[in-house]
Amino acid sequence: MILANSLPVLKIGKHSPKYPLIQGGMGVRISGPSLAAAVAREGGVGTIASVGLAVASEIFNGRNYFEANQIVLKEDITKAKKDSNGGIIAVNAMVAITDYDLHIKAACEGGVDIIISGAGLPLRLPELTKDFPDVALVPIVSSTKAANLIVRRWEKLYGRLPDAFVVETPLYAGGHLGVTKMEHVTDEALSLETVVPELVRYLEDEVKTDIPVIGAGGIWDRKDMDKVFAMGAKGVQMGTRFATTVEGDADIRFKQALIDATEEDVVIIKSPVGIPGRALRSPFIQRYLDGTVESKPCFANCLSHCSYRTDKKAFCIAQALVDAYRGNWEEGLFFCGSNVVRIEKMETVDEIFGELFG
Ligand SMILES: Cc1cc2nc3c(=O)[nH]c(=O)nc-3n(C[C@H](O)[C@H](O)[C@H](O)COP(=O)(O)O)c2cc1C
């Protein structure tokens, strides 16, 4: 059995999880309060994805998207905090969404412990959270260059540093891949092996700080975790393995689609956000790749840049993600990491922690 005391100690601002494991935020509502609470109860960091919560809720009446998002996010944090017996709860907020500032405000007011933010550079995050000094701030980056931009801006304008960085590699991760060009998805210069040690060195030597670096993308078991720790990371973030857990918030048909997937089913698409994403080749995505997709109308202006809204070239991503959350294989956008091929069955969060930490 592997003993927990051989693990790095992860401290994110004022928060110290028992295990150095963050469950990655997965939208729309693939990681809601049920999954986040289960992970936090086990001693990891449980993350609620803030994107599009209104659409999957009963209080959304077609006109109150932005208001409903905030109400549901606050309710979800309260529920996750309670069900995890006070475990550490994070919110994942994507910089690319129109109501980003409101999500951050709602997360802070709702009592969240950590904000993890990517899909764009969270350059204004300290300003948006200035009244909540205990909320730890964690940008997601794919390169040291991006981390350097954030460090310089935050130091200059706000006199503070991030509480940790998540390095997410586009080579294996699920969802939006945090790079702008398709060719970056296979760029070995963006592997964890390259970026994690480089970022750790940059933070130690140039910024003179020991803020933790957390690796994400393609991590499945303890062997994968230990490899990332050996690169200098103090923690890992895992998404895909948790998406199909019993406690995962998505419909069982979403989970079954991921369990059934083979390597040939995994595709990289250019999402309406304008960046590449890794997903399953559902009938809907196949039609999109063939150029014959019928549009799903935009109902909320949910993205600050959306190629569907500007030139009708894509589809409404919020609707496609909610269709997947509801288990509609024909119509949904099923995001997944390349580890989707390793999922054989639904597991409980408790089983995963037992296997990973002994
Ligand atoms: C279904 C799904 C949805 C995701 N949604 C988001 C999201 O809303 N915001 C985000 O920053 N990352 C998102 N991700 C990325 C995960 O948080 C995580 O960092 C990534 O999946 C890690 O790689 P892994 O899946 O190989 O473990 C998503 C991933 C998946 C599989």
mmCIF file of C-alpha atoms and ligand atoms in Angstrom:
data_model
loop_
_atom_site.group_PDB
_atom_site.id
_atom_site.type_symbol
_atom_site.label_atom_id
_atom_site.label_comp_id
_atom_site.label_asym_id
_atom_site.label_seq_id
_atom_site.Cartn_x
_atom_site.Cartn_y
_atom_site.Cartn_z
ATOM 1 C CA MET A 1 0.000 0.000 0.000
ATOM 2 C CA ILE A 2 1.272 3.512 -0.806
ATOM 3 C CA LEU A 3 1.383 5.751 2.221
ATOM 4 C CA ALA A 4 -0.107 9.223 2.099
ATOM 5 C CA ASN A 5 2.955 10.688 3.823
ATOM 6 C CA SER A 6 5.047 10.178 0.680
ATOM 7 C CA LEU A 7 2.913 12.756 -1.091
ATOM 8 C CA PRO A 8 3.764 16.435 -1.519
ATOM 9 C CA VAL A 9 1.957 18.827 0.797
ATOM 10 C CA LEU A 10 -0.363 21.084 -1.175
ATOM 11 C CA LYS A 11 -1.219 24.461 0.298
ATOM 12 C CA ILE A 12 -3.339 26.851 -1.745
ATOM 13 C CA GLY A 13 -3.533 30.186 0.062
ATOM 14 C CA LYS A 14 -5.118 29.392 3.428
ATOM 15 C CA HIS A 15 -6.418 26.010 2.309
ATOM 16 C CA SER A 16 -4.620 22.704 2.833
ATOM 17 C CA PRO A 17 -6.398 19.637 1.449
ATOM 18 C CA LYS A 18 -5.531 16.283 3.010
ATOM 19 C CA TYR A 19 -4.545 14.973 -0.441
ATOM 20 C CA PRO A 20 -2.847 16.949 -3.248
ATOM 21 C CA LEU A 21 -5.705 16.342 -5.667
ATOM 22 C CA ILE A 22 -8.119 18.778 -7.276
ATOM 23 C CA GLN A 23 -11.123 17.489 -9.187
ATOM 24 C CA GLY A 24 -11.221 19.734 -12.252
ATOM 25 C CA GLY A 25 -14.268 21.893 -12.947
ATOM 26 C CA MET A 26 -16.359 20.406 -15.758
ATOM 27 C CA GLY A 27 -19.155 22.309 -17.420
ATOM 28 C CA VAL A 28 -22.000 22.398 -18.079
ATOM 29 C CA ARG A 29 -22.828 20.861 -14.703
ATOM 30 C CA ILE A 30 -20.772 17.715 -15.179
ATOM 31 C CA SER A 31 -19.100 18.734 -11.906
ATOM 32 C CA GLY A 32 -21.833 20.256 -9.770
ATOM 33 C CA PRO A 33 -22.370 20.196 -6.016
ATOM 34 C CA SER A 34 -22.739 16.415 -5.743
ATOM 35 C CA LEU A 35 -19.349 15.562 -7.278
ATOM 36 C CA ALA A 36 -17.554 18.499 -5.652
ATOM 37 C CA ALA A 37 -18.904 17.579 -2.203
ATOM 38 C CA ALA A 38 -17.909 13.921 -2.601
ATOM 39 C CA VAL A 39 -14.333 14.853 -3.559
ATOM 40 C CA ALA A 40 -13.988 17.444 -0.793
ATOM 41 C CA ARG A 41 -15.357 14.948 1.746
ATOM 42 C CA GLU A 42 -12.607 12.509 0.790
ATOM 43 C CA GLY A 43 -9.926 15.145 1.385
ATOM 44 C CA GLY A 44 -9.390 16.558 -2.119
ATOM 45 C CA VAL A 45 -10.517 19.887 -3.553
ATOM 46 C CA GLY A 46 -13.994 19.579 -5.089
ATOM 47 C CA THR A 47 -14.713 21.993 -7.931
ATOM 48 C CA ILE A 48 -18.036 23.284 -9.236
ATOM 49 C CA ALA A 49 -17.940 24.521 -12.839
ATOM 50 C CA SER A 50 -19.784 27.851 -12.969
ATOM 51 C CA VAL A 51 -20.514 27.918 -16.700
ATOM 52 C CA GLY A 52 -24.125 27.719 -17.899
ATOM 53 C CA LEU A 53 -25.680 26.677 -14.591
ATOM 54 C CA ALA A 54 -28.876 28.590 -15.368
ATOM 55 C CA VAL A 55 -29.739 26.449 -18.370
ATOM 56 C CA ALA A 56 -29.764 23.278 -16.342
ATOM 57 C CA SER A 57 -31.895 24.780 -13.557
ATOM 58 C CA GLU A 58 -35.617 25.132 -12.968
ATOM 59 C CA ILE A 59 -35.460 28.825 -12.146
ATOM 60 C CA PHE A 60 -34.334 29.715 -15.684
ATOM 61 C CA ASN A 61 -37.322 31.180 -17.534
ATOM 62 C CA GLY A 62 -35.606 32.009 -20.839
ATOM 63 C CA ARG A 63 -34.988 35.667 -19.894
ATOM 64 C CA ASN A 64 -33.087 35.597 -16.575
ATOM 65 C CA TYR A 65 -29.908 33.737 -17.647
ATOM 66 C CA PHE A 66 -27.344 35.951 -15.896
ATOM 67 C CA GLU A 67 -29.344 36.335 -12.703
ATOM 68 C CA ALA A 68 -30.172 32.626 -12.533
ATOM 69 C CA ASN A 69 -26.498 31.691 -13.021
ATOM 70 C CA GLN A 70 -25.582 33.605 -9.879
ATOM 71 C CA ILE A 71 -28.430 32.242 -7.785
ATOM 72 C CA VAL A 72 -27.697 28.628 -8.746
ATOM 73 C CA LEU A 73 -23.950 29.028 -8.192
ATOM 74 C CA LYS A 74 -24.482 30.338 -4.660
ATOM 75 C CA GLU A 75 -26.937 27.532 -3.893
ATOM 76 C CA ASP A 76 -24.505 24.945 -5.246
ATOM 77 C CA ILE A 77 -21.620 26.222 -3.109
ATOM 78 C CA THR A 78 -23.781 26.179 0.029
ATOM 79 C CA LYS A 79 -24.896 22.630 -0.746
ATOM 80 C CA ALA A 80 -21.376 21.390 -1.526
ATOM 81 C CA LYS A 81 -19.943 22.981 1.631
ATOM 82 C CA LYS A 82 -22.654 21.357 3.750
ATOM 83 C CA ASP A 83 -22.503 17.910 2.133
ATOM 84 C CA SER A 84 -18.702 17.817 2.343
ATOM 85 C CA ASN A 85 -18.731 18.573 6.063
ATOM 86 C CA GLY A 86 -16.821 21.779 5.488
ATOM 87 C CA GLY A 87 -14.384 20.343 2.913
ATOM 88 C CA ILE A 88 -12.541 22.585 0.458
ATOM 89 C CA ILE A 89 -14.766 23.766 -2.392
ATOM 90 C CA ALA A 90 -13.519 25.595 -5.483
ATOM 91 C CA VAL A 91 -15.359 27.243 -8.356
ATOM 92 C CA ASN A 92 -14.019 26.991 -11.894
ATOM 93 C CA ALA A 93 -14.875 30.111 -13.882
ATOM 94 C CA MET A 94 -13.997 30.559 -17.548
ATOM 95 C CA VAL A 95 -12.631 34.003 -18.452
ATOM 96 C CA ALA A 96 -14.327 33.657 -21.865
ATOM 97 C CA ILE A 97 -17.877 33.905 -20.523
ATOM 98 C CA THR A 98 -19.859 37.134 -20.747
ATOM 99 C CA ASP A 99 -20.911 37.215 -17.085
ATOM 100 C CA TYR A 100 -17.464 36.246 -15.722
ATOM 101 C CA ASP A 101 -17.376 39.148 -13.231
ATOM 102 C CA LEU A 102 -20.782 38.160 -11.875
ATOM 103 C CA HIS A 103 -19.705 34.513 -11.475
ATOM 104 C CA ILE A 104 -16.667 35.601 -9.462
ATOM 105 C CA LYS A 105 -18.798 37.878 -7.281
ATOM 106 C CA ALA A 106 -21.393 35.142 -6.704
ATOM 107 C CA ALA A 107 -18.684 32.574 -5.910
ATOM 108 C CA CYS A 108 -17.107 34.871 -3.298
ATOM 109 C CA GLU A 109 -20.453 35.842 -1.759
ATOM 110 C CA GLY A 110 -21.455 32.178 -1.766
ATOM 111 C CA GLY A 111 -18.494 31.313 0.474
ATOM 112 C CA VAL A 112 -16.185 29.523 -1.945
ATOM 113 C CA ASP A 113 -12.639 28.680 -0.799
ATOM 114 C CA ILE A 114 -10.747 28.757 -4.099
ATOM 115 C CA ILE A 115 -11.370 30.218 -7.564
ATOM 116 C CA ILE A 116 -9.717 28.371 -10.433
ATOM 117 C CA SER A 117 -9.873 30.266 -13.689
ATOM 118 C CA GLY A 118 -8.795 29.604 -17.265
ATOM 119 C CA ALA A 119 -10.031 29.677 -20.890
ATOM 120 C CA GLY A 120 -8.357 33.083 -21.157
ATOM 121 C CA LEU A 121 -5.972 34.879 -18.812
ATOM 122 C CA PRO A 122 -7.619 35.910 -15.518
ATOM 123 C CA LEU A 123 -5.803 39.235 -15.439
ATOM 124 C CA ARG A 124 -8.404 41.106 -13.341
ATOM 125 C CA LEU A 125 -9.169 38.368 -10.821
ATOM 126 C CA PRO A 126 -7.545 40.102 -7.794
ATOM 127 C CA GLU A 127 -9.615 43.226 -8.432
ATOM 128 C CA LEU A 128 -12.841 41.225 -8.640
ATOM 129 C CA THR A 129 -12.110 39.420 -5.355
ATOM 130 C CA LYS A 130 -10.519 42.225 -3.350
ATOM 131 C CA ASP A 131 -13.186 42.164 -0.611
ATOM 132 C CA PHE A 132 -12.635 38.432 -0.032
ATOM 133 C CA PRO A 133 -8.969 38.018 0.969
ATOM 134 C CA ASP A 134 -9.414 34.411 2.138
ATOM 135 C CA VAL A 135 -10.497 33.234 -1.310
ATOM 136 C CA ALA A 136 -7.444 31.672 -2.968
ATOM 137 C CA LEU A 137 -6.854 32.492 -6.641
ATOM 138 C CA VAL A 138 -5.540 29.907 -9.088
ATOM 139 C CA PRO A 139 -5.061 30.648 -12.805
ATOM 140 C CA ILE A 140 -4.970 27.795 -15.323
ATOM 141 C CA VAL A 141 -2.167 28.156 -17.877
ATOM 142 C CA SER A 142 -0.627 26.005 -20.563
ATOM 143 C CA SER A 143 2.774 27.741 -20.714
ATOM 144 C CA THR A 144 5.285 29.611 -18.564
ATOM 145 C CA LYS A 145 4.815 32.605 -20.849
ATOM 146 C CA ALA A 146 1.147 32.863 -19.848
ATOM 147 C CA ALA A 147 2.051 32.468 -16.164
ATOM 148 C CA ASN A 148 4.656 35.216 -16.494
ATOM 149 C CA LEU A 149 2.082 37.610 -17.978
ATOM 150 C CA ILE A 150 -0.267 36.989 -15.057
ATOM 151 C CA VAL A 151 2.502 37.342 -12.445
ATOM 152 C CA ARG A 152 3.727 40.623 -13.923
ATOM 153 C CA ARG A 153 0.234 42.108 -14.214
ATOM 154 C CA TRP A 154 -0.913 41.002 -10.746
ATOM 155 C CA GLU A 155 2.276 42.257 -9.065
ATOM 156 C CA LYS A 156 2.154 45.596 -10.845
ATOM 157 C CA LEU A 157 -1.534 46.376 -10.480
ATOM 158 C CA TYR A 158 -2.536 44.535 -7.325
ATOM 159 C CA GLY A 159 0.683 43.796 -5.416
ATOM 160 C CA ARG A 160 -0.123 40.108 -5.096
ATOM 161 C CA LEU A 161 0.673 36.752 -6.650
ATOM 162 C CA PRO A 162 -1.537 33.792 -7.526
ATOM 163 C CA ASP A 163 -1.928 31.208 -4.743
ATOM 164 C CA ALA A 164 -1.092 28.391 -7.183
ATOM 165 C CA PHE A 165 -0.975 27.675 -10.908
ATOM 166 C CA VAL A 166 -2.693 24.806 -12.666
ATOM 167 C CA VAL A 167 -0.679 23.793 -15.738
ATOM 168 C CA GLU A 168 -3.047 22.035 -18.113
ATOM 169 C CA THR A 169 -1.516 20.291 -21.107
ATOM 170 C CA PRO A 170 -3.532 20.368 -24.333
ATOM 171 C CA LEU A 171 -1.967 17.038 -25.287
ATOM 172 C CA TYR A 172 -4.408 15.024 -23.154
ATOM 173 C CA ALA A 173 -6.859 17.258 -21.233
ATOM 174 C CA GLY A 174 -10.610 17.403 -21.721
ATOM 175 C CA GLY A 175 -12.829 20.330 -22.634
ATOM 176 C CA HIS A 176 -11.408 23.575 -23.976
ATOM 177 C CA LEU A 177 -7.672 23.273 -24.342
ATOM 178 C CA GLY A 178 -6.363 26.713 -23.433
ATOM 179 C CA VAL A 179 -4.449 27.176 -26.693
ATOM 180 C CA THR A 180 -5.532 29.173 -29.686
ATOM 181 C CA LYS A 181 -4.272 27.102 -32.609
ATOM 182 C CA MET A 182 -5.014 23.518 -33.624
ATOM 183 C CA GLU A 183 -1.303 22.723 -34.068
ATOM 184 C CA HIS A 184 -0.646 23.557 -30.388
ATOM 185 C CA VAL A 185 -2.792 20.600 -29.331
ATOM 186 C CA THR A 186 0.014 18.202 -30.253
ATOM 187 C CA ASP A 187 2.910 20.530 -29.421
ATOM 188 C CA GLU A 188 5.343 18.660 -27.149
ATOM 189 C CA ALA A 189 6.613 22.032 -25.909
ATOM 190 C CA LEU A 190 3.303 22.201 -24.019
ATOM 191 C CA SER A 191 3.685 18.806 -22.324
ATOM 192 C CA LEU A 192 3.657 18.626 -18.528
ATOM 193 C CA GLU A 193 7.215 17.228 -18.729
ATOM 194 C CA THR A 194 8.345 20.494 -20.311
ATOM 195 C CA VAL A 195 6.142 23.139 -18.698
ATOM 196 C CA VAL A 196 5.891 21.972 -15.069
ATOM 197 C CA PRO A 197 9.661 21.986 -14.286
ATOM 198 C CA GLU A 198 10.121 25.168 -16.307
ATOM 199 C CA LEU A 199 7.342 26.980 -14.409
ATOM 200 C CA VAL A 200 8.591 25.719 -11.017
ATOM 201 C CA ARG A 201 12.091 27.039 -11.868
ATOM 202 C CA TYR A 202 10.714 30.356 -13.108
ATOM 203 C CA LEU A 203 8.672 30.856 -9.913
ATOM 204 C CA GLU A 204 11.603 29.938 -7.652
ATOM 205 C CA ASP A 205 14.403 31.718 -9.477
ATOM 206 C CA GLU A 206 12.750 34.784 -10.946
ATOM 207 C CA VAL A 207 9.658 35.434 -8.821
ATOM 208 C CA LYS A 208 11.345 34.132 -5.622
ATOM 209 C CA THR A 209 8.266 32.296 -4.462
ATOM 210 C CA ASP A 210 7.327 28.720 -3.709
ATOM 211 C CA ILE A 211 3.695 28.947 -4.804
ATOM 212 C CA PRO A 212 2.588 25.488 -5.874
ATOM 213 C CA VAL A 213 2.299 24.232 -9.423
ATOM 214 C CA ILE A 214 -0.458 21.701 -10.120
ATOM 215 C CA GLY A 215 -0.329 19.455 -13.199
ATOM 216 C CA ALA A 216 -3.435 18.563 -15.240
ATOM 217 C CA GLY A 217 -4.220 16.551 -18.347
ATOM 218 C CA GLY A 218 -3.935 12.802 -18.828
ATOM 219 C CA ILE A 219 -3.555 11.884 -15.152
ATOM 220 C CA TRP A 220 -5.397 8.709 -14.188
ATOM 221 C CA ASP A 221 -3.652 6.650 -11.520
ATOM 222 C CA ARG A 222 -1.041 6.911 -8.821
ATOM 223 C CA LYS A 223 1.742 6.188 -11.296
ATOM 224 C CA ASP A 224 0.684 9.172 -13.421
ATOM 225 C CA MET A 225 0.427 11.339 -10.307
ATOM 226 C CA ASP A 226 3.865 10.366 -9.027
ATOM 227 C CA LYS A 227 5.380 11.208 -12.424
ATOM 228 C CA VAL A 228 3.939 14.720 -12.211
ATOM 229 C CA PHE A 229 5.098 15.134 -8.609
ATOM 230 C CA ALA A 230 8.599 14.105 -9.715
ATOM 231 C CA MET A 231 8.529 17.010 -12.197
ATOM 232 C CA GLY A 232 8.138 19.395 -9.241
ATOM 233 C CA ALA A 233 4.348 19.697 -9.076
ATOM 234 C CA LYS A 234 2.796 19.896 -5.616
ATOM 235 C CA GLY A 235 -0.586 18.643 -6.787
ATOM 236 C CA VAL A 236 -2.599 17.261 -9.678
ATOM 237 C CA GLN A 237 -5.954 18.142 -11.195
ATOM 238 C CA MET A 238 -8.024 15.337 -12.711
ATOM 239 C CA GLY A 239 -11.197 15.723 -14.774
ATOM 240 C CA THR A 240 -12.202 12.848 -17.024
ATOM 241 C CA ARG A 241 -11.920 10.083 -14.420
ATOM 242 C CA PHE A 242 -14.321 11.955 -12.129
ATOM 243 C CA ALA A 243 -16.851 12.786 -14.892
ATOM 244 C CA THR A 244 -18.251 9.251 -14.869
ATOM 245 C CA THR A 245 -18.334 8.685 -11.110
ATOM 246 C CA VAL A 246 -21.545 7.661 -9.376
ATOM 247 C CA GLU A 247 -21.554 11.082 -7.689
ATOM 248 C CA GLY A 248 -20.937 12.950 -10.984
ATOM 249 C CA ASP A 249 -23.786 15.387 -11.634
ATOM 250 C CA ALA A 250 -24.461 14.449 -15.279
ATOM 251 C CA ASP A 251 -27.175 12.111 -16.548
ATOM 252 C CA ILE A 252 -26.234 8.447 -16.525
ATOM 253 C CA ARG A 253 -26.348 8.427 -20.353
ATOM 254 C CA PHE A 254 -23.573 11.042 -20.387
ATOM 255 C CA LYS A 255 -21.461 8.726 -18.242
ATOM 256 C CA GLN A 256 -22.317 5.673 -20.361
ATOM 257 C CA ALA A 257 -21.257 7.503 -23.540
ATOM 258 C CA LEU A 258 -17.825 8.141 -22.010
ATOM 259 C CA ILE A 259 -17.554 4.575 -20.688
ATOM 260 C CA ASP A 260 -18.367 3.161 -24.166
ATOM 261 C CA ALA A 261 -15.965 5.461 -26.049
ATOM 262 C CA THR A 262 -12.966 4.113 -27.958
ATOM 263 C CA GLU A 263 -9.901 5.965 -29.222
ATOM 264 C CA GLU A 264 -11.487 6.520 -32.654
ATOM 265 C CA ASP A 265 -14.385 8.360 -31.010
ATOM 266 C CA VAL A 266 -12.158 11.149 -29.634
ATOM 267 C CA VAL A 267 -11.845 14.254 -31.832
ATOM 268 C CA ILE A 268 -10.426 17.747 -31.578
ATOM 269 C CA ILE A 269 -12.915 20.391 -32.671
ATOM 270 C CA LYS A 270 -12.672 24.119 -33.046
ATOM 271 C CA SER A 271 -15.276 25.234 -30.528
ATOM 272 C CA PRO A 272 -17.506 28.283 -30.963
ATOM 273 C CA VAL A 273 -15.319 29.935 -28.285
ATOM 274 C CA GLY A 274 -12.652 29.999 -31.018
ATOM 275 C CA ILE A 275 -10.253 27.548 -29.374
ATOM 276 C CA PRO A 276 -9.718 23.794 -29.776
ATOM 277 C CA GLY A 277 -11.541 21.344 -27.534
ATOM 278 C CA ARG A 278 -11.353 17.568 -27.059
ATOM 279 C CA ALA A 279 -14.687 15.777 -27.322
ATOM 280 C CA LEU A 280 -16.477 12.635 -28.463
ATOM 281 C CA ARG A 281 -17.635 12.198 -32.038
ATOM 282 C CA SER A 282 -21.353 12.227 -31.204
ATOM 283 C CA PRO A 283 -23.785 12.382 -34.147
ATOM 284 C CA PHE A 284 -24.066 16.132 -33.529
ATOM 285 C CA ILE A 285 -20.287 16.656 -33.593
ATOM 286 C CA GLN A 286 -20.000 14.476 -36.716
ATOM 287 C CA ARG A 287 -22.503 16.758 -38.464
ATOM 288 C CA TYR A 288 -20.493 19.776 -37.283
ATOM 289 C CA LEU A 289 -17.286 18.255 -38.688
ATOM 290 C CA ASP A 290 -19.112 17.477 -41.955
ATOM 291 C CA GLY A 291 -20.321 21.085 -42.169
ATOM 292 C CA THR A 292 -23.976 20.059 -42.068
ATOM 293 C CA VAL A 293 -24.864 20.905 -38.501
ATOM 294 C CA GLU A 294 -28.209 22.583 -38.034
ATOM 295 C CA SER A 295 -27.923 25.548 -35.715
ATOM 296 C CA LYS A 296 -29.003 25.595 -32.123
ATOM 297 C CA PRO A 297 -30.203 29.165 -31.551
ATOM 298 C CA CYS A 298 -28.309 31.459 -29.182
ATOM 299 C CA PHE A 299 -30.452 32.365 -26.201
ATOM 300 C CA ALA A 300 -28.200 34.161 -23.771
ATOM 301 C CA ASN A 301 -25.056 35.708 -25.286
ATOM 302 C CA CYS A 302 -23.109 33.558 -22.840
ATOM 303 C CA LEU A 303 -19.633 33.999 -24.422
ATOM 304 C CA SER A 304 -17.709 37.215 -24.945
ATOM 305 C CA HIS A 305 -16.428 35.767 -28.243
ATOM 306 C CA CYS A 306 -18.731 33.303 -29.989
ATOM 307 C CA SER A 307 -18.358 32.332 -33.633
ATOM 308 C CA TYR A 308 -21.971 31.180 -33.738
ATOM 309 C CA ARG A 309 -23.213 34.612 -32.683
ATOM 310 C CA THR A 310 -20.890 36.561 -34.966
ATOM 311 C CA ASP A 311 -21.035 34.595 -38.206
ATOM 312 C CA LYS A 312 -23.382 31.623 -37.631
ATOM 313 C CA LYS A 313 -20.526 29.277 -38.513
ATOM 314 C CA ALA A 314 -20.800 27.041 -35.483
ATOM 315 C CA PHE A 315 -23.505 26.218 -32.959
ATOM 316 C CA CYS A 316 -24.682 27.371 -29.538
ATOM 317 C CA ILE A 317 -22.201 25.679 -27.228
ATOM 318 C CA ALA A 318 -24.281 26.222 -24.088
ATOM 319 C CA GLN A 319 -27.164 24.270 -25.598
ATOM 320 C CA ALA A 320 -24.903 21.525 -26.944
ATOM 321 C CA LEU A 321 -23.230 21.093 -23.539
ATOM 322 C CA VAL A 322 -26.549 21.021 -21.721
ATOM 323 C CA ASP A 323 -27.796 18.406 -24.202
ATOM 324 C CA ALA A 324 -24.763 16.296 -23.254
ATOM 325 C CA TYR A 325 -25.342 16.862 -19.526
ATOM 326 C CA ARG A 326 -28.887 15.555 -20.063
ATOM 327 C CA GLY A 327 -27.494 12.514 -21.868
ATOM 328 C CA ASN A 328 -28.741 13.341 -25.374
ATOM 329 C CA TRP A 329 -26.161 11.483 -27.515
ATOM 330 C CA GLU A 330 -27.693 12.647 -30.813
ATOM 331 C CA GLU A 331 -27.525 16.354 -29.997
ATOM 332 C CA GLY A 332 -24.837 16.790 -27.348
ATOM 333 C CA LEU A 333 -21.243 18.021 -27.139
ATOM 334 C CA PHE A 334 -19.547 15.456 -24.895
ATOM 335 C CA PHE A 335 -16.224 16.881 -23.721
ATOM 336 C CA CYS A 336 -13.624 14.354 -22.531
ATOM 337 C CA GLY A 337 -9.894 13.952 -22.037
ATOM 338 C CA SER A 338 -7.871 11.392 -23.957
ATOM 339 C CA ASN A 339 -8.069 9.173 -20.848
ATOM 340 C CA VAL A 340 -11.679 8.488 -21.747
ATOM 341 C CA VAL A 341 -10.456 5.200 -23.250
ATOM 342 C CA ARG A 342 -9.357 4.070 -19.777
ATOM 343 C CA ILE A 343 -12.832 4.351 -18.253
ATOM 344 C CA GLU A 344 -14.297 0.880 -17.931
ATOM 345 C CA LYS A 345 -17.080 1.418 -15.435
ATOM 346 C CA MET A 346 -18.667 3.895 -13.109
ATOM 347 C CA GLU A 347 -16.677 4.228 -9.903
ATOM 348 C CA THR A 348 -17.468 5.977 -6.660
ATOM 349 C CA VAL A 349 -15.289 8.884 -5.557
ATOM 350 C CA ASP A 350 -14.443 6.901 -2.452
ATOM 351 C CA GLU A 351 -13.149 4.005 -4.600
ATOM 352 C CA ILE A 352 -10.952 6.361 -6.626
ATOM 353 C CA PHE A 353 -9.428 7.932 -3.510
ATOM 354 C CA GLY A 354 -8.904 4.472 -2.020
ATOM 355 C CA GLU A 355 -7.045 3.324 -5.123
ATOM 356 C CA LEU A 356 -4.970 6.510 -5.422
ATOM 357 C CA PHE A 357 -4.000 6.969 -1.795
ATOM 358 C CA GLY A 358 -4.264 3.549 -0.179
HETATM 359 C C1 LIG B 1 -16.543 17.102 -19.585
HETATM 360 C C2 LIG B 1 -15.464 18.102 -19.275
HETATM 361 C C3 LIG B 1 -15.800 19.444 -19.107
HETATM 362 C C4 LIG B 1 -14.821 20.378 -18.763
HETATM 363 N N1 LIG B 1 -15.196 21.678 -18.516
HETATM 364 C C5 LIG B 1 -14.276 22.577 -18.088
HETATM 365 C C6 LIG B 1 -14.675 23.893 -17.723
HETATM 366 O O1 LIG B 1 -15.855 24.242 -17.716
HETATM 367 N N2 LIG B 1 -13.694 24.766 -17.359
HETATM 368 C C7 LIG B 1 -12.364 24.396 -17.314
HETATM 369 O O2 LIG B 1 -11.506 25.221 -16.978
HETATM 370 N N3 LIG B 1 -11.969 23.141 -17.624
HETATM 371 C C8 LIG B 1 -12.891 22.223 -17.994
HETATM 372 N N4 LIG B 1 -12.498 20.926 -18.261
HETATM 373 C C9 LIG B 1 -11.085 20.527 -17.984
HETATM 374 C C10 LIG B 1 -10.951 19.833 -16.603
HETATM 375 O O3 LIG B 1 -11.245 20.707 -15.572
HETATM 376 C C11 LIG B 1 -9.549 19.245 -16.346
HETATM 377 O O4 LIG B 1 -8.596 20.245 -16.142
HETATM 378 C C12 LIG B 1 -9.033 18.376 -17.450
HETATM 379 O O5 LIG B 1 -10.070 17.560 -17.930
HETATM 380 C C13 LIG B 1 -7.878 17.535 -16.921
HETATM 381 O O6 LIG B 1 -7.537 16.524 -17.803
HETATM 382 P P1 LIG B 1 -8.088 15.012 -17.654
HETATM 383 O O7 LIG B 1 -9.489 15.048 -18.069
HETATM 384 O O8 LIG B 1 -7.195 14.255 -18.561
HETATM 385 O O9 LIG B 1 -7.944 14.583 -16.210
HETATM 386 C C14 LIG B 1 -13.465 19.974 -18.631
HETATM 387 C C15 LIG B 1 -13.131 18.631 -18.849
HETATM 388 C C16 LIG B 1 -14.093 17.701 -19.157
HETATM 389 C C17 LIG B 1 -13.720 16.259 -19.339
#
